[in-house]
Amino acid sequence: MRIKLIYIGIILLSIYFLFPLYVLLLLSFSPAKYTIQRVYPLLYFKSFTLGNLQFAFHCYDFIHPFLKSLFVAFLVGILALLLGIPAGYGLSRLPAKISYPILVLLLITNMVPGLVVAIPISVEFIKLGLFDSIPGLAFAQELITLPLATFILQGTFSAIPREIEYQAKIDGASTLSYFINILLPIASPGIASAFLISWMFSWDEFTYAVILSPIHPTLPVEIYINITRGNVLAASAFSLVFTIPVIVLTLFLQKYLKGEYLTGGIKA
């Protein structure tokens, strides 16, 4: 009986989480007369059409917001690793009584509402020529992703025994050689997790994007604009494509989306 209740709970949770995606598919591939043009839209497929996608991609700009979101997300992920790896490694080699307060201080930045921070940043970015640019938006989003990446990487490097480093030094490896040839390959699951978390946050980020990049919007902002203008079919078509890179990247790196990696630990 207990096993049955567990399965029922899993099924109900799956329905709860997958139902919005089902509605998105319904809007994208059903004729409008069965969905948005009805007072009571059908909740099942009565007919299938690709006309909604053809109409949306033909009449509205999709490519530029999509490419901008893609470039920003990859830049955010790369910057998070370039800055987070040395920061995480340095913190992992400090005593816990020093590294822990520093990590807490870094994570406190995530508690500040993005809207409060984005407005003064936009003023400075206008002066620096970074407003409405890919690097400017990536730098702003690093305020959120870099502390998370550093937290994951600090835990990852802390889980690697110091004896490995001592043995490499005894065998004549330089610091750079140990770092590149030994430490980074061992820490690759944690590094992949940090990149994936940073990438996914940037891909879905809205607050900084709508304030710092209003002229050439990213895809989430473009979807929002279409919704506010009543272009529901275009918004649903863009939303459908918007989910594809997340699904592909998640499937590609799913083995790293485990508790021990996301909390910074690695398997021995």
PDB file of N, CA and C in Angstrom, residues 179-212:
ATOM      1  N   PHE A 179      47.667  21.846 -11.906  1.00  0.00           N
ATOM      2  CA  PHE A 179      46.342  22.443 -12.041  1.00  0.00           C
ATOM      3  C   PHE A 179      45.645  21.959 -13.310  1.00  0.00           C
ATOM      4  N   ILE A 180      46.394  21.962 -14.423  1.00  0.00           N
ATOM      5  CA  ILE A 180      45.786  21.646 -15.727  1.00  0.00           C
ATOM      6  C   ILE A 180      45.619  20.138 -15.925  1.00  0.00           C
ATOM      7  N   ASN A 181      46.650  19.381 -15.573  1.00  0.00           N
ATOM      8  CA  ASN A 181      46.654  17.954 -15.908  1.00  0.00           C
ATOM      9  C   ASN A 181      46.033  17.055 -14.846  1.00  0.00           C
ATOM     10  N   ILE A 182      45.948  17.526 -13.618  1.00  0.00           N
ATOM     11  CA  ILE A 182      45.444  16.664 -12.547  1.00  0.00           C
ATOM     12  C   ILE A 182      44.185  17.227 -11.897  1.00  0.00           C
ATOM     13  N   LEU A 183      44.286  18.465 -11.416  1.00  0.00           N
ATOM     14  CA  LEU A 183      43.183  19.011 -10.624  1.00  0.00           C
ATOM     15  C   LEU A 183      41.917  19.224 -11.452  1.00  0.00           C
ATOM     16  N   LEU A 184      42.053  19.899 -12.592  1.00  0.00           N
ATOM     17  CA  LEU A 184      40.859  20.199 -13.390  1.00  0.00           C
ATOM     18  C   LEU A 184      40.165  18.944 -13.920  1.00  0.00           C
ATOM     19  N   PRO A 185      40.910  17.932 -14.427  1.00  0.00           N
ATOM     20  CA  PRO A 185      40.202  16.700 -14.856  1.00  0.00           C
ATOM     21  C   PRO A 185      39.452  16.023 -13.716  1.00  0.00           C
ATOM     22  N   ILE A 186      40.053  15.987 -12.517  1.00  0.00           N
ATOM     23  CA  ILE A 186      39.356  15.355 -11.390  1.00  0.00           C
ATOM     24  C   ILE A 186      38.106  16.154 -11.020  1.00  0.00           C
ATOM     25  N   ALA A 187      38.223  17.472 -11.116  1.00  0.00           N
ATOM     26  CA  ALA A 187      37.102  18.340 -10.707  1.00  0.00           C
ATOM     27  C   ALA A 187      36.110  18.583 -11.835  1.00  0.00           C
ATOM     28  N   SER A 188      36.236  17.897 -12.964  1.00  0.00           N
ATOM     29  CA  SER A 188      35.387  18.180 -14.128  1.00  0.00           C
ATOM     30  C   SER A 188      33.883  18.050 -13.841  1.00  0.00           C
ATOM     31  N   PRO A 189      33.408  17.093 -12.996  1.00  0.00           N
ATOM     32  CA  PRO A 189      31.959  17.071 -12.711  1.00  0.00           C
ATOM     33  C   PRO A 189      31.473  18.356 -12.040  1.00  0.00           C
ATOM     34  N   GLY A 190      32.222  18.846 -11.063  1.00  0.00           N
ATOM     35  CA  GLY A 190      31.838  20.087 -10.395  1.00  0.00           C
ATOM     36  C   GLY A 190      31.916  21.276 -11.333  1.00  0.00           C
ATOM     37  N   ILE A 191      32.937  21.275 -12.207  1.00  0.00           N
ATOM     38  CA  ILE A 191      33.076  22.371 -13.175  1.00  0.00           C
ATOM     39  C   ILE A 191      31.892  22.363 -14.146  1.00  0.00           C
ATOM     40  N   ALA A 192      31.502  21.178 -14.620  1.00  0.00           N
ATOM     41  CA  ALA A 192      30.342  21.081 -15.521  1.00  0.00           C
ATOM     42  C   ALA A 192      29.071  21.547 -14.823  1.00  0.00           C
ATOM     43  N   SER A 193      28.916  21.188 -13.552  1.00  0.00           N
ATOM     44  CA  SER A 193      27.730  21.625 -12.805  1.00  0.00           C
ATOM     45  C   SER A 193      27.687  23.134 -12.677  1.00  0.00           C
ATOM     46  N   ALA A 194      28.852  23.747 -12.366  1.00  0.00           N
ATOM     47  CA  ALA A 194      28.905  25.206 -12.222  1.00  0.00           C
ATOM     48  C   ALA A 194      28.559  25.887 -13.539  1.00  0.00           C
ATOM     49  N   PHE A 195      29.082  25.337 -14.642  1.00  0.00           N
ATOM     50  CA  PHE A 195      28.775  25.921 -15.960  1.00  0.00           C
ATOM     51  C   PHE A 195      27.290  25.795 -16.277  1.00  0.00           C
ATOM     52  N   LEU A 196      26.732  24.618 -16.020  1.00  0.00           N
ATOM     53  CA  LEU A 196      25.330  24.380 -16.355  1.00  0.00           C
ATOM     54  C   LEU A 196      24.402  25.281 -15.547  1.00  0.00           C
ATOM     55  N   ILE A 197      24.667  25.419 -14.258  1.00  0.00           N
ATOM     56  CA  ILE A 197      23.827  26.285 -13.420  1.00  0.00           C
ATOM     57  C   ILE A 197      23.914  27.730 -13.906  1.00  0.00           C
ATOM     58  N   SER A 198      25.130  28.184 -14.225  1.00  0.00           N
ATOM     59  CA  SER A 198      25.306  29.561 -14.695  1.00  0.00           C
ATOM     60  C   SER A 198      24.598  29.765 -16.031  1.00  0.00           C
ATOM     61  N   TRP A 199      24.752  28.797 -16.929  1.00  0.00           N
ATOM     62  CA  TRP A 199      24.129  28.901 -18.261  1.00  0.00           C
ATOM     63  C   TRP A 199      22.607  28.944 -18.144  1.00  0.00           C
ATOM     64  N   MET A 200      22.040  28.066 -17.354  1.00  0.00           N
ATOM     65  CA  MET A 200      20.586  28.001 -17.241  1.00  0.00           C
ATOM     66  C   MET A 200      20.020  29.246 -16.584  1.00  0.00           C
ATOM     67  N   PHE A 201      20.740  29.796 -15.604  1.00  0.00           N
ATOM     68  CA  PHE A 201      20.255  31.029 -14.988  1.00  0.00           C
ATOM     69  C   PHE A 201      20.223  32.148 -16.021  1.00  0.00           C
ATOM     70  N   SER A 202      21.307  32.291 -16.770  1.00  0.00           N
ATOM     71  CA  SER A 202      21.364  33.368 -17.759  1.00  0.00           C
ATOM     72  C   SER A 202      20.306  33.174 -18.845  1.00  0.00           C
ATOM     73  N   TRP A 203      20.096  31.960 -19.284  1.00  0.00           N
ATOM     74  CA  TRP A 203      19.135  31.687 -20.356  1.00  0.00           C
ATOM     75  C   TRP A 203      17.728  32.122 -19.969  1.00  0.00           C
ATOM     76  N   ASP A 204      17.398  32.029 -18.703  1.00  0.00           N
ATOM     77  CA  ASP A 204      16.042  32.324 -18.246  1.00  0.00           C
ATOM     78  C   ASP A 204      15.942  33.680 -17.554  1.00  0.00           C
ATOM     79  N   GLU A 205      17.058  34.407 -17.460  1.00  0.00           N
ATOM     80  CA  GLU A 205      17.066  35.633 -16.668  1.00  0.00           C
ATOM     81  C   GLU A 205      16.229  36.734 -17.343  1.00  0.00           C
ATOM     82  N   PHE A 206      15.495  37.502 -16.547  1.00  0.00           N
ATOM     83  CA  PHE A 206      14.577  38.496 -17.119  1.00  0.00           C
ATOM     84  C   PHE A 206      14.837  39.912 -16.603  1.00  0.00           C
ATOM     85  N   THR A 207      15.052  40.065 -15.281  1.00  0.00           N
ATOM     86  CA  THR A 207      15.105  41.407 -14.684  1.00  0.00           C
ATOM     87  C   THR A 207      16.233  42.244 -15.262  1.00  0.00           C
ATOM     88  N   TYR A 208      17.458  41.711 -15.233  1.00  0.00           N
ATOM     89  CA  TYR A 208      18.588  42.470 -15.791  1.00  0.00           C
ATOM     90  C   TYR A 208      18.410  42.677 -17.295  1.00  0.00           C
ATOM     91  N   ALA A 209      17.865  41.657 -17.967  1.00  0.00           N
ATOM     92  CA  ALA A 209      17.722  41.735 -19.425  1.00  0.00           C
ATOM     93  C   ALA A 209      16.761  42.845 -19.831  1.00  0.00           C
ATOM     94  N   VAL A 210      15.644  42.979 -19.116  1.00  0.00           N
ATOM     95  CA  VAL A 210      14.638  43.961 -19.525  1.00  0.00           C
ATOM     96  C   VAL A 210      15.097  45.386 -19.216  1.00  0.00           C
ATOM     97  N   ILE A 211      15.970  45.567 -18.220  1.00  0.00           N
ATOM     98  CA  ILE A 211      16.440  46.911 -17.880  1.00  0.00           C
ATOM     99  C   ILE A 211      17.714  47.272 -18.634  1.00  0.00           C
ATOM    100  N   LEU A 212      18.628  46.311 -18.762  1.00  0.00           N
ATOM    101  CA  LEU A 212      19.930  46.607 -19.362  1.00  0.00           C
ATOM    102  C   LEU A 212      19.981  46.375 -20.863  1.00  0.00           C
TER     103      LEU A 212
END
